[in-house]
mmCIF file of C-alpha atoms in Angstrom:
data_model
loop_
_atom_site.group_PDB
_atom_site.id
_atom_site.type_symbol
_atom_site.label_atom_id
_atom_site.label_comp_id
_atom_site.label_asym_id
_atom_site.label_seq_id
_atom_site.Cartn_x
_atom_site.Cartn_y
_atom_site.Cartn_z
ATOM 1 C CA MET A 1 21.710 3.783 3.299
ATOM 2 C CA PHE A 2 20.599 7.425 2.512
ATOM 3 C CA THR A 3 22.315 10.322 4.440
ATOM 4 C CA ASN A 4 22.200 14.044 3.826
ATOM 5 C CA GLY A 5 24.321 14.921 6.891
ATOM 6 C CA PHE A 6 21.201 15.843 8.819
ATOM 7 C CA SER A 7 19.269 12.413 8.977
ATOM 8 C CA THR A 8 19.941 8.755 7.664
ATOM 9 C CA LEU A 9 17.445 6.026 6.788
ATOM 10 C CA GLN A 10 17.495 2.649 5.020
ATOM 11 C CA MET A 11 16.608 2.439 1.466
ATOM 12 C CA PRO A 12 14.615 -0.471 0.340
ATOM 13 C CA LYS A 13 15.931 -2.655 -2.403
ATOM 14 C CA ASP A 14 14.844 -2.463 -6.179
ATOM 15 C CA PHE A 15 13.824 1.280 -5.558
ATOM 16 C CA GLU A 16 15.425 3.903 -7.887
ATOM 17 C CA ALA A 17 16.126 7.590 -6.739
ATOM 18 C CA VAL A 18 14.548 10.118 -8.754
ATOM 19 C CA ASN A 19 15.510 13.760 -8.798
ATOM 20 C CA ALA A 20 13.461 15.703 -6.210
ATOM 21 C CA LYS A 21 11.149 18.647 -7.444
ATOM 22 C CA ASP A 22 11.292 20.818 -4.497
ATOM 23 C CA GLU A 23 13.516 22.033 -1.870
ATOM 24 C CA PHE A 24 12.078 20.172 0.862
ATOM 25 C CA THR A 25 12.135 16.733 -0.572
ATOM 26 C CA GLU A 26 15.309 14.744 0.521
ATOM 27 C CA LEU A 27 14.745 11.488 -1.123
ATOM 28 C CA TYR A 28 12.199 10.423 -3.727
ATOM 29 C CA LEU A 29 12.360 6.549 -4.686
ATOM 30 C CA VAL A 30 10.350 4.577 -7.308
ATOM 31 C CA ASP A 31 9.905 1.147 -7.548
ATOM 32 C CA THR A 32 8.051 0.363 -11.024
ATOM 33 C CA LYS A 33 7.502 -3.338 -10.472
ATOM 34 C CA ILE A 34 5.277 -2.825 -7.424
ATOM 35 C CA PRO A 35 4.424 0.224 -8.532
ATOM 36 C CA MET A 36 5.342 2.409 -5.644
ATOM 37 C CA THR A 37 6.798 5.710 -4.761
ATOM 38 C CA ILE A 38 8.473 6.815 -1.358
ATOM 39 C CA LYS A 39 9.037 10.246 -0.561
ATOM 40 C CA PHE A 40 11.041 11.584 2.525
ATOM 41 C CA SER A 41 10.901 15.406 3.155
ATOM 42 C CA THR A 42 12.180 17.758 5.834
ATOM 43 C CA THR A 43 10.455 21.140 6.326
ATOM 44 C CA PRO A 44 10.733 23.875 8.915
ATOM 45 C CA THR A 45 7.494 24.386 11.264
ATOM 46 C CA LEU A 46 6.585 26.244 14.187
ATOM 47 C CA VAL A 47 3.594 23.963 15.014
ATOM 48 C CA GLY A 48 3.191 20.511 16.499
ATOM 49 C CA LEU A 49 1.513 17.437 15.542
ATOM 50 C CA PRO A 50 -1.837 18.246 16.758
ATOM 51 C CA GLU A 51 -2.170 21.596 14.522
ATOM 52 C CA ILE A 52 -0.578 19.569 11.652
ATOM 53 C CA ARG A 53 -3.415 16.807 12.200
ATOM 54 C CA ASP A 54 -6.174 19.468 12.432
ATOM 55 C CA ASP A 55 -4.944 21.262 9.048
ATOM 56 C CA ILE A 56 -4.712 18.013 7.174
ATOM 57 C CA GLU A 57 -8.093 16.813 8.107
ATOM 58 C CA LYS A 58 -9.582 20.069 7.249
ATOM 59 C CA ASN A 59 -8.083 19.972 3.857
ATOM 60 C CA VAL A 60 -8.825 16.483 3.153
ATOM 61 C CA LYS A 61 -12.324 16.922 4.175
ATOM 62 C CA THR A 62 -12.700 19.776 1.634
ATOM 63 C CA ASN A 63 -11.365 17.823 -1.296
ATOM 64 C CA GLU A 64 -14.017 15.575 -2.762
ATOM 65 C CA ARG A 65 -11.273 13.383 -4.599
ATOM 66 C CA ILE A 66 -9.629 12.209 -1.358
ATOM 67 C CA THR A 67 -11.040 9.725 1.050
ATOM 68 C CA LEU A 68 -9.637 9.737 4.550
ATOM 69 C CA ILE A 69 -9.156 5.970 5.669
ATOM 70 C CA GLU A 70 -7.165 6.441 8.718
ATOM 71 C CA SER A 71 -5.849 9.490 11.061
ATOM 72 C CA ASP A 72 -4.385 8.849 14.330
ATOM 73 C CA PHE A 73 -1.014 9.211 16.332
ATOM 74 C CA VAL A 74 1.021 6.007 16.468
ATOM 75 C CA LEU A 75 4.018 5.041 18.505
ATOM 76 C CA ILE A 76 7.101 3.939 16.444
ATOM 77 C CA ASN A 77 10.406 3.180 18.216
ATOM 78 C CA GLY A 78 9.084 5.060 21.259
ATOM 79 C CA THR A 79 8.426 8.327 19.256
ATOM 80 C CA ILE A 80 4.860 9.715 18.457
ATOM 81 C CA TYR A 81 4.142 9.919 14.664
ATOM 82 C CA TYR A 82 0.909 11.358 13.097
ATOM 83 C CA LYS A 83 -0.312 8.643 10.726
ATOM 84 C CA ILE A 84 -2.706 9.426 7.788
ATOM 85 C CA VAL A 85 -3.917 7.047 5.249
ATOM 86 C CA SER A 86 -6.020 8.208 2.442
ATOM 87 C CA SER A 87 -6.948 7.209 -0.996
ATOM 88 C CA PHE A 88 -7.722 9.463 -4.023
ATOM 89 C CA SER A 89 -8.686 8.938 -7.472
ATOM 90 C CA ASP A 90 -7.182 10.519 -10.814
ATOM 91 C CA GLY A 91 -10.425 9.592 -12.611
ATOM 92 C CA GLU A 92 -8.940 5.984 -13.694
ATOM 93 C CA LYS A 93 -7.118 4.519 -10.671
ATOM 94 C CA GLU A 94 -7.549 4.739 -6.940
ATOM 95 C CA ILE A 95 -4.285 5.503 -5.327
ATOM 96 C CA ARG A 96 -3.576 4.777 -1.688
ATOM 97 C CA ARG A 97 -1.176 7.270 0.200
ATOM 98 C CA ASN A 98 0.184 6.288 3.762
ATOM 99 C CA GLU A 99 1.992 9.388 5.457
ATOM 100 C CA PHE A 100 3.872 9.491 8.585
ATOM 101 C CA LEU A 101 4.823 12.897 10.122
ATOM 102 C CA TYR A 102 7.077 13.560 13.089
ATOM 103 C CA VAL A 103 8.200 16.924 14.645
ATOM 104 C CA GLU A 104 11.333 17.624 16.442
ATOM 105 C CA ASP A 105 13.491 20.783 16.860
ATOM 106 C CA ASN A 106 11.085 22.777 14.660
ATOM 107 C CA ASN A 107 11.663 20.188 11.833
ATOM 108 C CA LEU A 108 8.739 18.498 10.318
ATOM 109 C CA TYR A 109 9.764 14.923 8.778
ATOM 110 C CA ILE A 110 7.314 13.489 6.421
ATOM 111 C CA PHE A 111 7.298 9.748 5.054
ATOM 112 C CA GLU A 112 4.988 9.255 2.218
ATOM 113 C CA PHE A 113 4.312 6.001 0.654
ATOM 114 C CA THR A 114 2.091 5.750 -2.508
ATOM 115 C CA TYR A 115 0.796 2.706 -4.433
ATOM 116 C CA PRO A 116 -2.335 1.773 -6.296
ATOM 117 C CA TYR A 117 -3.947 -0.576 -3.864
ATOM 118 C CA ALA A 118 -4.576 -1.329 -0.301
ATOM 119 C CA ASP A 119 -2.206 -3.868 1.171
ATOM 120 C CA ARG A 120 -1.825 -4.530 4.869
ATOM 121 C CA GLU A 121 1.173 -6.541 3.996
ATOM 122 C CA LEU A 122 3.097 -3.666 3.387
ATOM 123 C CA ASP A 123 2.800 -2.222 7.028
ATOM 124 C CA ASP A 124 6.198 -3.850 8.080
ATOM 125 C CA PHE A 125 7.806 -2.775 4.949
ATOM 126 C CA TYR A 126 7.305 0.988 5.653
ATOM 127 C CA LEU A 127 7.631 0.775 9.319
ATOM 128 C CA ASP A 128 11.080 -0.721 8.788
ATOM 129 C CA ILE A 129 12.027 2.238 6.754
ATOM 130 C CA ILE A 130 10.724 4.496 9.374
ATOM 131 C CA ARG A 131 12.300 2.657 12.298
ATOM 132 C CA SER A 132 15.716 2.982 10.423
ATOM 133 C CA PHE A 133 15.210 6.726 10.646
ATOM 134 C CA LYS A 134 17.916 8.600 12.569
ATOM 135 C CA ILE A 135 18.280 12.511 13.120
ATOM 136 C CA SER A 136 22.038 13.463 13.354
ATOM 137 C CA VAL A 137 21.142 17.192 13.682
ATOM 138 C CA PRO A 138 18.071 19.306 12.733
ATOM 139 C CA LYS A 139 18.338 20.325 9.142
ATOM 140 C CA TYR A 140 16.551 23.845 9.677
ATOM 141 C CA ILE A 141 16.994 26.383 12.425
ATOM 142 C CA VAL A 142 13.619 28.299 13.059
ATOM 143 C CA GLU A 143 14.163 31.840 14.681
ATOM 144 C CA ASN A 144 12.045 34.925 14.503
ATOM 145 C CA GLY A 145 9.399 33.357 12.129
ATOM 146 C CA GLU A 146 12.179 32.578 9.619
ATOM 147 C CA TYR A 147 14.156 29.569 9.012
ATOM 148 C CA ARG A 148 17.849 28.834 7.667
ATOM 149 C CA ILE A 149 19.646 25.671 6.956
ATOM 150 C CA ASN A 150 21.664 24.463 9.997
ATOM 151 C CA HIS A 151 25.457 24.951 9.043
ATOM 152 C CA GLU A 152 26.804 24.080 12.602
#
């Protein structure tokens, strides 16, 4: 189980934690046998999922290396998430990325699953991780166009 005092989620077996490279990445996991990476991030935001969807779709359409496979709102545990499935090429391999985004209390929660093939069998795998997600308190408090970590 992963917890940072703000949120918790179930970590899958056989994945190893890797040091995060940016301040918003809460958890970065790697399984070299599959190979697959899982990234969980929290960022402050002042916009909702419709605006986030519009921005992402606009950015994907302007990047020739990314192919948009699916972009839609989905219901998980009674909560609306924005799901975007894309693939991109590094010139040698095609990589698939499934992202699930959720906004609550000016906090954007992002689940990103990246692997080198399209496999519908993985749907339950990553949905089980998202279903285990619980928010204790919002990590960020956004006020007057600025954000700070919630120390309450």
